[in-house]
mmCIF file of C-alpha atoms and ligand atoms in Angstrom:
data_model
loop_
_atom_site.group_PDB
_atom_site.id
_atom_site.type_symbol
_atom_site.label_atom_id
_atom_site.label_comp_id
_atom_site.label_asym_id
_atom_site.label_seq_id
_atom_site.Cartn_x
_atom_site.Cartn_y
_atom_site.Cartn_z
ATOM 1 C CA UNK A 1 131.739 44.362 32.889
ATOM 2 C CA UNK A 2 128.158 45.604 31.311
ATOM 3 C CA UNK A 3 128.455 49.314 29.707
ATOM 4 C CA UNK A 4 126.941 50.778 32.795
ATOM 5 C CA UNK A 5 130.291 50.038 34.981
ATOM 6 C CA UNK A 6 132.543 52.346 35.961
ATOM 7 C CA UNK A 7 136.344 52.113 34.182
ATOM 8 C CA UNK A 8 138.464 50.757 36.868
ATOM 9 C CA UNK A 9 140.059 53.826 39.330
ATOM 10 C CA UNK A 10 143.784 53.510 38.824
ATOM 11 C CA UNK A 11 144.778 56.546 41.042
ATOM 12 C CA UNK A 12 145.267 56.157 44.505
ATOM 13 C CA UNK A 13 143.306 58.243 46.994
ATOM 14 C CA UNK A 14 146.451 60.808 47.042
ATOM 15 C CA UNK A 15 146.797 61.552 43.818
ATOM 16 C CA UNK A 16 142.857 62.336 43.484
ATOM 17 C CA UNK A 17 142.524 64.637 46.681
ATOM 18 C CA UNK A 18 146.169 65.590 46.746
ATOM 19 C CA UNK A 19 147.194 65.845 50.241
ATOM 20 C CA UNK A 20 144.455 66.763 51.729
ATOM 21 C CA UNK A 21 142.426 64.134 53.880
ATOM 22 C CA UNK A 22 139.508 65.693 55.723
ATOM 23 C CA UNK A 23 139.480 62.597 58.420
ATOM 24 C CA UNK A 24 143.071 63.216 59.527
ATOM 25 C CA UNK A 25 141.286 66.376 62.056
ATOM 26 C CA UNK A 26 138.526 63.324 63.044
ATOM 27 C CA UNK A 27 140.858 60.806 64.238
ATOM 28 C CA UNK A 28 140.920 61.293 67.957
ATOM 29 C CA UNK A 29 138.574 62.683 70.847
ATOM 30 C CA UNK A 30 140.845 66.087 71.401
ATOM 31 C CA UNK A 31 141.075 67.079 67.601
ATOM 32 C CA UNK A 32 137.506 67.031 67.085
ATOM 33 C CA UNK A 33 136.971 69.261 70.075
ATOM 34 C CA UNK A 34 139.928 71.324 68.892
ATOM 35 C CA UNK A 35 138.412 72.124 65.516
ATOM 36 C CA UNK A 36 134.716 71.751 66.934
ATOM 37 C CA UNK A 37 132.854 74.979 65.339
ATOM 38 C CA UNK A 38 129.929 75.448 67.042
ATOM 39 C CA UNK A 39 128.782 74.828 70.954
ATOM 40 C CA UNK A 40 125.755 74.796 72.748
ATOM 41 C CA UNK A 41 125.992 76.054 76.163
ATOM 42 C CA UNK A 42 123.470 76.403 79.249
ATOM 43 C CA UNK A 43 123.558 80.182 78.181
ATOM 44 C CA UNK A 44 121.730 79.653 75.300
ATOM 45 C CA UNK A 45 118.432 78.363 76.766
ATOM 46 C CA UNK A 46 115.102 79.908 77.402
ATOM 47 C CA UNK A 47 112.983 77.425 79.284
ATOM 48 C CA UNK A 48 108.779 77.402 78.250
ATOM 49 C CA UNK A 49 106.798 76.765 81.291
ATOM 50 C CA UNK A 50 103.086 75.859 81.637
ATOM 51 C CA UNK A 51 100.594 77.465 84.122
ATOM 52 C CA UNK A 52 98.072 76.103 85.702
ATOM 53 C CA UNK A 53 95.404 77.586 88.771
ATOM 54 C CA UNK A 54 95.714 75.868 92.552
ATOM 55 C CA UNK A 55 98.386 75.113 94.272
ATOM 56 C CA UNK A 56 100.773 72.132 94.513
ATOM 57 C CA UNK A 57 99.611 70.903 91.115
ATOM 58 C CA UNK A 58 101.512 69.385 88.799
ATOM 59 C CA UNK A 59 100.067 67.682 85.977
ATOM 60 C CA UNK A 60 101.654 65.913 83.227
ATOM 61 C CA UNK A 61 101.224 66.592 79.617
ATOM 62 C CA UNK A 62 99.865 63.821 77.537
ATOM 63 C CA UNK A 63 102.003 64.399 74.326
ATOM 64 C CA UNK A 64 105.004 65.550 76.251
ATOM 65 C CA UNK A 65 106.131 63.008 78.731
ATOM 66 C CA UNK A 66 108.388 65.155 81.030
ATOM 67 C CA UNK A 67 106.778 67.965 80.854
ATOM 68 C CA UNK A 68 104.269 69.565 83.208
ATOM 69 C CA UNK A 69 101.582 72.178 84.022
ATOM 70 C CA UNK A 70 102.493 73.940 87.087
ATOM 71 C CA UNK A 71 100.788 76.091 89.567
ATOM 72 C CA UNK A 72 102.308 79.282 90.620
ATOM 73 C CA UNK A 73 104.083 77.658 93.628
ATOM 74 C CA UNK A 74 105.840 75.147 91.796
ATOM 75 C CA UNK A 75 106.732 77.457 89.270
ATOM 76 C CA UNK A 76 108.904 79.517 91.243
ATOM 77 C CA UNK A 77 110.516 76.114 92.588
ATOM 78 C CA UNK A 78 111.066 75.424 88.698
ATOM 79 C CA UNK A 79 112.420 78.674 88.417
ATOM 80 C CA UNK A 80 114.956 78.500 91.318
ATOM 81 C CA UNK A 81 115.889 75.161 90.192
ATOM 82 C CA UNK A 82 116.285 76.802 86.577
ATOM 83 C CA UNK A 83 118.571 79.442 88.108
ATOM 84 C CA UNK A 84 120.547 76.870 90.089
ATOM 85 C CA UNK A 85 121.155 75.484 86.414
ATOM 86 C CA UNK A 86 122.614 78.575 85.316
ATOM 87 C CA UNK A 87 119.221 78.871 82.613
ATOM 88 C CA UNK A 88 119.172 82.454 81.418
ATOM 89 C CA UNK A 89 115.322 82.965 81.124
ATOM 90 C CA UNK A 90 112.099 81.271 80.907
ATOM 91 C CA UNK A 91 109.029 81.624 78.886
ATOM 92 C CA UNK A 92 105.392 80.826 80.624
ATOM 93 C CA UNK A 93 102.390 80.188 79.197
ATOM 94 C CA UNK A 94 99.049 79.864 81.175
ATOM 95 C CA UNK A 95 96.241 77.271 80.798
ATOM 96 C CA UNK A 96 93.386 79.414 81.626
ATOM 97 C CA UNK A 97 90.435 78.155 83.429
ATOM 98 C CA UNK A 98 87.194 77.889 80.290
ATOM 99 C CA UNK A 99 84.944 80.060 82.758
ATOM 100 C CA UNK A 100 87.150 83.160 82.485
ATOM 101 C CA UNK A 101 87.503 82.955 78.831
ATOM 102 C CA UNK A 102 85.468 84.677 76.024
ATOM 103 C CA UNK A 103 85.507 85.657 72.238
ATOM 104 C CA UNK A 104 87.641 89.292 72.897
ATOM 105 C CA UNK A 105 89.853 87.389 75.615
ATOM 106 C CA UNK A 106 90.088 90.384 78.011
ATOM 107 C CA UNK A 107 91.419 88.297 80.877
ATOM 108 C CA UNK A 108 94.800 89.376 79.594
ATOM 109 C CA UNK A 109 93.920 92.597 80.704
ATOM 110 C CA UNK A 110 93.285 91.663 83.871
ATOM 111 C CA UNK A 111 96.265 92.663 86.086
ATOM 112 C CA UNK A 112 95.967 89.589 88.410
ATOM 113 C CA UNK A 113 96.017 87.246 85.363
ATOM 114 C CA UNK A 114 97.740 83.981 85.908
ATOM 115 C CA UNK A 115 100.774 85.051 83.605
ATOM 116 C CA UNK A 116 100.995 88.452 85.796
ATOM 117 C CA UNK A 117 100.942 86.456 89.038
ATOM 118 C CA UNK A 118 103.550 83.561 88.027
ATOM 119 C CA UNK A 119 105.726 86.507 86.758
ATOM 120 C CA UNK A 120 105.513 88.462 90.403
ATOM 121 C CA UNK A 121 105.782 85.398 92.395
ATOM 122 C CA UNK A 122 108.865 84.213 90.387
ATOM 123 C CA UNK A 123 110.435 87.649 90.361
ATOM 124 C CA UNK A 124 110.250 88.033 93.852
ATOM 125 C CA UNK A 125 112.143 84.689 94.516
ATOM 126 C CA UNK A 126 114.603 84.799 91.764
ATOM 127 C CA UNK A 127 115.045 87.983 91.037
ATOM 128 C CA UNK A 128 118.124 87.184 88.493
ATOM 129 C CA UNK A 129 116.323 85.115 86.379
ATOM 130 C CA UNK A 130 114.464 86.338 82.935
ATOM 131 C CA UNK A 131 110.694 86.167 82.360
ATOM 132 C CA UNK A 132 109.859 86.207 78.924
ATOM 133 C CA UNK A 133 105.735 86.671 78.618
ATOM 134 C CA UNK A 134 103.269 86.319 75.322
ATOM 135 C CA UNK A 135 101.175 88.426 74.613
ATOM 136 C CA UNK A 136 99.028 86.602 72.368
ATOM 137 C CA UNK A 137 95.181 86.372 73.321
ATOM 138 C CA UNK A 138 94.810 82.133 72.819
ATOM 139 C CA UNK A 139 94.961 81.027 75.905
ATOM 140 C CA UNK A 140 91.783 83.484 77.051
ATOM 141 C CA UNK A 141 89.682 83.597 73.734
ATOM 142 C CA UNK A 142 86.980 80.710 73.904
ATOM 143 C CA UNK A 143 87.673 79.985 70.273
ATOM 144 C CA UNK A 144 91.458 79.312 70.419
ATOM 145 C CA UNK A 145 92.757 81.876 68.516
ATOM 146 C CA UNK A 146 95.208 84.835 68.759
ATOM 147 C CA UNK A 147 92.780 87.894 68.231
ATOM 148 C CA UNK A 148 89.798 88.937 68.429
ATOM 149 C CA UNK A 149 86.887 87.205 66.710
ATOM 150 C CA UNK A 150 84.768 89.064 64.801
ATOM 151 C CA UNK A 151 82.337 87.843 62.105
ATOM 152 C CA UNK A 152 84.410 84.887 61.270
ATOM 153 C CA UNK A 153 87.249 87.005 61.223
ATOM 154 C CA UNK A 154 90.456 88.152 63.230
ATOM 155 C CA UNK A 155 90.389 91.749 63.432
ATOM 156 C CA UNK A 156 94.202 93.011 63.505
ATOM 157 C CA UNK A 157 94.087 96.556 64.757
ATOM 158 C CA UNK A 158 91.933 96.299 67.868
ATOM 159 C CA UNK A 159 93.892 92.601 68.526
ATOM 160 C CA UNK A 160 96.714 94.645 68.577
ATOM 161 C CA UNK A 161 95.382 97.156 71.030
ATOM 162 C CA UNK A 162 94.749 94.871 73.347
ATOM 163 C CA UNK A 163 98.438 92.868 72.985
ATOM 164 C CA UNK A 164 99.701 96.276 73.944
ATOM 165 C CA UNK A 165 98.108 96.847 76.597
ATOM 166 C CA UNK A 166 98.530 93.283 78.175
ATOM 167 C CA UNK A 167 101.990 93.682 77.077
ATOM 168 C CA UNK A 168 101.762 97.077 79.736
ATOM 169 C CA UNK A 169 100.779 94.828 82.362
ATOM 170 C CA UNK A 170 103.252 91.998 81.722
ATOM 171 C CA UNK A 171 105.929 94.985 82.116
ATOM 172 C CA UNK A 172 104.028 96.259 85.381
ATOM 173 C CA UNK A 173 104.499 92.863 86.935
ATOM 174 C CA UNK A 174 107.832 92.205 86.013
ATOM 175 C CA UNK A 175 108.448 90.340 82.513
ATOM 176 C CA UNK A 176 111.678 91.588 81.170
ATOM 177 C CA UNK A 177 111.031 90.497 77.588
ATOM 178 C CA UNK A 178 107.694 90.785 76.021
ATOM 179 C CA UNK A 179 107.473 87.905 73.413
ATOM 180 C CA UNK A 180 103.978 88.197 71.145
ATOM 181 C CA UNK A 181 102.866 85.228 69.272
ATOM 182 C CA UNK A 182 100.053 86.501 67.392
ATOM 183 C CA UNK A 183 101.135 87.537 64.452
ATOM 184 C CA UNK A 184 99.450 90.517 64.093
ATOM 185 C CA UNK A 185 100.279 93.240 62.292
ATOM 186 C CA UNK A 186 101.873 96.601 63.600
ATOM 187 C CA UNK A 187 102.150 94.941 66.873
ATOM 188 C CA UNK A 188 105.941 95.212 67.029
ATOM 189 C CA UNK A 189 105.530 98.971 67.003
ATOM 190 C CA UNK A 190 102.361 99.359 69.184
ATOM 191 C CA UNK A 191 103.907 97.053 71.824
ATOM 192 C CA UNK A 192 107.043 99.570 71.969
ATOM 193 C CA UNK A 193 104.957 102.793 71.809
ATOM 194 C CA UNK A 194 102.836 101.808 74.898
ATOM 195 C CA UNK A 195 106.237 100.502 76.638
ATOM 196 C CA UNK A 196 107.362 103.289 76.140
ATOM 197 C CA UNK A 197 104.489 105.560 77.362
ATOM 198 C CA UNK A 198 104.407 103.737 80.328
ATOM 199 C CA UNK A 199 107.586 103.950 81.784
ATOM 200 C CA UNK A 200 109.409 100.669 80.645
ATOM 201 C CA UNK A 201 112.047 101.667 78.015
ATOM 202 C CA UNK A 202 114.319 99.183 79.688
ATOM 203 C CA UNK A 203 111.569 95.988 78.120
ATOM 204 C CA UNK A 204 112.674 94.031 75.430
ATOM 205 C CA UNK A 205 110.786 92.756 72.637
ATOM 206 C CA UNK A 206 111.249 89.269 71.106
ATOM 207 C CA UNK A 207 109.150 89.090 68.379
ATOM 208 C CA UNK A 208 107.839 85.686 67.044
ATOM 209 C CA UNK A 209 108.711 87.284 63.335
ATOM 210 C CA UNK A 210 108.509 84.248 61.708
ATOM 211 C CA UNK A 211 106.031 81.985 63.130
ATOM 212 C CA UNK A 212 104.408 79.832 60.484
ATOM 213 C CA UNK A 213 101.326 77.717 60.190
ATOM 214 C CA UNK A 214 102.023 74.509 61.094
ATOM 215 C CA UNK A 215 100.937 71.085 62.345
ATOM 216 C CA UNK A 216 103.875 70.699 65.058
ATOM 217 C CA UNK A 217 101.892 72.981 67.781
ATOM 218 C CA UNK A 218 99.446 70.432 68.349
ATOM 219 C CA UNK A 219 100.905 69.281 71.863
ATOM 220 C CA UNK A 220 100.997 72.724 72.604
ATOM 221 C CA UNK A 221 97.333 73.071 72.870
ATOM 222 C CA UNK A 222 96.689 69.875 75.006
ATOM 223 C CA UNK A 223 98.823 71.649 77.559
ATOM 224 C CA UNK A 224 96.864 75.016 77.508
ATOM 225 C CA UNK A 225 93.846 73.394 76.943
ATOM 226 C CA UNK A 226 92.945 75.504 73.397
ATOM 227 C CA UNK A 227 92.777 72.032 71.201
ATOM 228 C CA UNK A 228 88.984 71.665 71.930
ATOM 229 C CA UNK A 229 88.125 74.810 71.306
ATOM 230 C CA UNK A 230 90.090 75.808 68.114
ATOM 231 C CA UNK A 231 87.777 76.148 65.085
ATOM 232 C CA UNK A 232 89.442 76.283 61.589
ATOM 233 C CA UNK A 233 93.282 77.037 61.577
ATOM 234 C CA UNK A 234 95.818 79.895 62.089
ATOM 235 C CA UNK A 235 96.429 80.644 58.247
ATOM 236 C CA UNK A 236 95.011 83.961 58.121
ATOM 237 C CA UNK A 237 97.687 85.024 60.647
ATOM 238 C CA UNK A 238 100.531 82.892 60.683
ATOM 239 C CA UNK A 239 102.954 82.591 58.098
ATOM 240 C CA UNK A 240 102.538 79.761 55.600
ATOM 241 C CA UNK A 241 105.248 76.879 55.580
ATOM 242 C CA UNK A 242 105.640 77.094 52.144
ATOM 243 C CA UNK A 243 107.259 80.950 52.353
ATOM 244 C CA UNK A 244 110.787 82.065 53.166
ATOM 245 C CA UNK A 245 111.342 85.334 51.372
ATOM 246 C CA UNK A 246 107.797 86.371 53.448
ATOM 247 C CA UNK A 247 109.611 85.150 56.370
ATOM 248 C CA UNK A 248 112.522 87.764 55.857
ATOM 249 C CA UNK A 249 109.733 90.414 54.984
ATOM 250 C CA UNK A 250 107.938 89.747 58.407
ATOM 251 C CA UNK A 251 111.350 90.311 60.138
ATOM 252 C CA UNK A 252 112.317 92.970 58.255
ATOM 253 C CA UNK A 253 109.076 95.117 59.345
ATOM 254 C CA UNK A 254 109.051 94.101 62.785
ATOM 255 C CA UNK A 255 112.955 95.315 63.404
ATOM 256 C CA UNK A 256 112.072 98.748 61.872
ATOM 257 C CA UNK A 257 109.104 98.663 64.357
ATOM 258 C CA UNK A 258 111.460 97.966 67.303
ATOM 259 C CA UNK A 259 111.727 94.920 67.885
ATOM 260 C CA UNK A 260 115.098 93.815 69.619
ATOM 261 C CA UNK A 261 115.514 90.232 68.830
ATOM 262 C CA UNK A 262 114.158 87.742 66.044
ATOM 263 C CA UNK A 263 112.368 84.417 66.970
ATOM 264 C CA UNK A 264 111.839 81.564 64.335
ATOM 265 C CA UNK A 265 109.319 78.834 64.977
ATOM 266 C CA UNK A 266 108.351 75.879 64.800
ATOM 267 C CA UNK A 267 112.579 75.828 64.724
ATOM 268 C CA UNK A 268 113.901 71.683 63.466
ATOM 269 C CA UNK A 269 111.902 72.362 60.108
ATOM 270 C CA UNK A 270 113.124 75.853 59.363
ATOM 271 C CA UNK A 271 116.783 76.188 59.878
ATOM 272 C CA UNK A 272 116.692 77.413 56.236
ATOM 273 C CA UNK A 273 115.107 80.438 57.903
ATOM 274 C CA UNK A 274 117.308 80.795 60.847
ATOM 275 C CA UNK A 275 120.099 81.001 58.693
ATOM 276 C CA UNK A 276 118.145 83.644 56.085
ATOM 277 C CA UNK A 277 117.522 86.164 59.125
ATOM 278 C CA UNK A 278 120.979 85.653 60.354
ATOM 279 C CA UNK A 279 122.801 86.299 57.026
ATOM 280 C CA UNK A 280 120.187 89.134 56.274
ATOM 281 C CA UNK A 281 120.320 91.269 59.817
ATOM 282 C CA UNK A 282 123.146 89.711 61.791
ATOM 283 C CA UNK A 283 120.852 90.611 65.133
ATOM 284 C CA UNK A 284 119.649 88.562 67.842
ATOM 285 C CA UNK A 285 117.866 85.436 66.399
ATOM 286 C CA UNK A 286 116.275 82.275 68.470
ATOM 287 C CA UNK A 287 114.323 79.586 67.489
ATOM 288 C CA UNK A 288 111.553 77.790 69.737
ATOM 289 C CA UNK A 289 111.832 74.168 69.357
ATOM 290 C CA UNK A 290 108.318 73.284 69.496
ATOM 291 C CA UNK A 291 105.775 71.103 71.401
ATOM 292 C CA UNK A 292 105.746 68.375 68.693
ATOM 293 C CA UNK A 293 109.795 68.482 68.119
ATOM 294 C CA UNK A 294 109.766 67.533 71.899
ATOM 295 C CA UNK A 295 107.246 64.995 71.231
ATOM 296 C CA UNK A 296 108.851 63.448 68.196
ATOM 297 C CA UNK A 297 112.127 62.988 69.907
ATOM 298 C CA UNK A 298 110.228 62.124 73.133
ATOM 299 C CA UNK A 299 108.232 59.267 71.555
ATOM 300 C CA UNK A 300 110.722 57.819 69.742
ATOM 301 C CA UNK A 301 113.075 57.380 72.282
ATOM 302 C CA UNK A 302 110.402 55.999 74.470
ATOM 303 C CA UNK A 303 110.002 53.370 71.961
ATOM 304 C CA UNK A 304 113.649 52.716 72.233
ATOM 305 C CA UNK A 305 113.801 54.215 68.570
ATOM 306 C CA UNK A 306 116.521 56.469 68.798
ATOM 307 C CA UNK A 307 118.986 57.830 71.471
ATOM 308 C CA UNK A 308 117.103 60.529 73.154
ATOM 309 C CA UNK A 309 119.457 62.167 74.406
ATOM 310 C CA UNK A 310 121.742 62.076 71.690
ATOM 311 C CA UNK A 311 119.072 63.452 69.487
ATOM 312 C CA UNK A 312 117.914 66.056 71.798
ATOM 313 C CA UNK A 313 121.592 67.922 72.382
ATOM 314 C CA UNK A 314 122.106 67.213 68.216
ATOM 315 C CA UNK A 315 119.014 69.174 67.497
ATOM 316 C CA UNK A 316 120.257 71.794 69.569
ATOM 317 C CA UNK A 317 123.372 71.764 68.145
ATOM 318 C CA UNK A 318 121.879 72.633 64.673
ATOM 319 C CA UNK A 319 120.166 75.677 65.711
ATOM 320 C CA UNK A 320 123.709 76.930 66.856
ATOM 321 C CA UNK A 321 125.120 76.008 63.726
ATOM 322 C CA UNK A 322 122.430 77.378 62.016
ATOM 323 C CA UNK A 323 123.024 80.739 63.636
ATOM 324 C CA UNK A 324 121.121 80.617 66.609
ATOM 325 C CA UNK A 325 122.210 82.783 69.762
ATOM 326 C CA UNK A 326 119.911 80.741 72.012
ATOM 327 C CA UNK A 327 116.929 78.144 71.658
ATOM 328 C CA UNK A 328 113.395 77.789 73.342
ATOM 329 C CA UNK A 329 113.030 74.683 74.261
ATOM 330 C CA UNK A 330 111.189 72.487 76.754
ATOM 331 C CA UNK A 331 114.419 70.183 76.978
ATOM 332 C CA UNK A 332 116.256 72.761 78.836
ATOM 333 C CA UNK A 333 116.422 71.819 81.821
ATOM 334 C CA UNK A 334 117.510 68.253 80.732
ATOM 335 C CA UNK A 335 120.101 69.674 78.472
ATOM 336 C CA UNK A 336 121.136 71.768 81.765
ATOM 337 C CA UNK A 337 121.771 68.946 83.753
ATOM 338 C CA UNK A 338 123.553 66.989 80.975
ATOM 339 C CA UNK A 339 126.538 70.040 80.139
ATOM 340 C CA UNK A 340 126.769 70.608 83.609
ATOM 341 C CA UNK A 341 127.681 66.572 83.588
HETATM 342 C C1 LIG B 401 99.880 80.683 70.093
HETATM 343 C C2 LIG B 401 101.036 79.845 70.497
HETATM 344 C C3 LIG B 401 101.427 78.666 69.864
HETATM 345 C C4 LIG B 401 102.511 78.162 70.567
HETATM 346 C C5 LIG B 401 102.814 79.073 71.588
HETATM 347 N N1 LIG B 401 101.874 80.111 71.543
HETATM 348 C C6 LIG B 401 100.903 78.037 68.635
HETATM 349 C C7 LIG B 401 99.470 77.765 68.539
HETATM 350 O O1 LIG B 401 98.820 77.334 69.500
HETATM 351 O O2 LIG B 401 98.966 77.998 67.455
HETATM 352 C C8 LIG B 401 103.219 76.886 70.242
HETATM 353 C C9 LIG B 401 104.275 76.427 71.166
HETATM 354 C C10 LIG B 401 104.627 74.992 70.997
HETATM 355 O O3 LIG B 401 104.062 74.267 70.164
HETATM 356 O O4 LIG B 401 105.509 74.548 71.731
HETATM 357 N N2 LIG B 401 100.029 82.034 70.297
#
């Protein structure tokens, strides 16, 4: 015995902890379920899909085996097979064709946009299902980012102009939640106002309060096809990772402007922030569980490196537990199939 040992433990485990023994509830199968606290069920996912032009095309995403780019046709099979599922809503995002995009990225005003005619043809065939659209101006600006470029720099107010009024046309053509990702600010508000004037009271606003700079998008922009074209990064607008009272600021601002639910993302690496918002407003709060969460998970159990699907419904699990009413995430289908057993 050198002077660093500990003196021998001459209590038994009783007389330490008393009678309590945590592991008696963890003994069998029904007890655990019995005092299980959280669950995730199919009603708590919002499945992102990828656009693409044509017809009959599906193409595969490099980064994110199992997931696809889909033309409008196969969309609305995605969606009907989504609704089957019993998924609540999905989220698209378009890979827009380089000829139609330019520094202001005014094909988002452009009523026939890809977006606008995924969320018509999908409507029309599954009526009961929810379309959540972006308004963010990536996937049209030929530089990759969410504004307008101007001078090296993204100008907010007229950015925000335009988000509103593609937000109009998103309404027009059926999106029942308008979800910007720009982080621009005031767009809460303007996105309500013009709503508003137009007739569509009954659209809800997600906002992406707390999106943060970060590397875990990168998948994300193979699939729309923005990763070429990006110069510089997303730190003038986007919240930086090392920030959480910002984070609660952001939300804050963009509830007084209107906004009916909270989003956090990337979501894994900022539970701490799910559980902030939650604590702080006790309203609506999601998380998107990011291209390169899917792709970590993905790879690894590709390699045989983990359980992929364990890890994929635990990471779920811990945006519930975190306080999560419902999760983005490109799993969702998968995760679908897997509760419904
Ligand atoms: C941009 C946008 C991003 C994502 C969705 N819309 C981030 C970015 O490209 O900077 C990321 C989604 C994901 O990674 O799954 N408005």
């Amino acid at each position: 015995m050198n002077k660093f040992s500990l003196p021998r433990q001459s209590r038994t485990v009783d007389e330490i902890t008393g009678s309590r023994r945590l592991r008696r509830m963890r003994r069998a199968d029904w007890s655990r379920r019995l005092v299980q606290e959280n669950h995730l069920t199919v009603d708590d996912l919002i499945w992102p899909l990828f656009l693409t032009d044509g017809e009959n095309r599906r193409e595969e995403i490099a980064a994110m085996p199992g997931v696809f780019r889909l033309s409008v046709d196969l969309a609305v099979k995605e969606a009907e097979r989504a609704a089957k599922l019993g998924i609540p809503a999905l989220a698209t995002f378009p890979q827009v064709v380089f000829s139609l995009k330019d520094v202001a990225g005014s094909e988002i005003l452009n009523p026939d946009n890809l977006i606008n005619r995924a969320t018509r043809a999908i409507k029309a065939a599954v009526p009961d299902i929810g379309i959540i659209t972006d308004g963010a101006l990536d996937p049209f600006t030929s530089h990759g980012h969410d504004g307008i470029l101007r001078d090296g720099v993204i100008v907010n107010d007229e950015t925000v102009e335009q988000v509103a009024s593609a937000a109009v046309l998103q309404a027009a053509a059926g999106a029942d939640i308008i979800a910007p990702s720009d982080m621009m600010d005031g767009r809460i508000g303007a996105i309500r106002d013009a709503l508003d004037a137009a007739g569509y009271q009954d659209v809800a606003i997600m906002s992406y309060a707390t999106k943060f700079a970060s590397a875990f998008y990168g998948p994300y922009r193979e699939a729309i096809g923005t990763q070429g074209l990006l110069r510089g990064d997303k730190k003038t607008y986007y919240i930086d990772h090392a920030n959480s009272d910002e984070a609660i600021r952001e939300a804050e601002q963009d509830l007084a402007e209107g906004a009916d639910m909270l989003m956090v993302k990337p979501g894994l690496p900022y539970l701490d922030i799910i559980r902030r918002l939650k604590d702080e407003f006790q309203v609506p709060t999601f998380a998107y569980q990011v291209s390169g969460e899917y792709a970590m998970i993905t790879a690894a159990a590709q390699n045989g490196w983990i359980d992929g699907d364990k890890a994929m419904m635990e990471s779920l699990l811990a945006f519930k537990r975190a306080g999560c009413d419902g999760i983005l995430t490109y799993f969702a289908p998968k995760v679908a199939e897997l509760l419904k057993g």
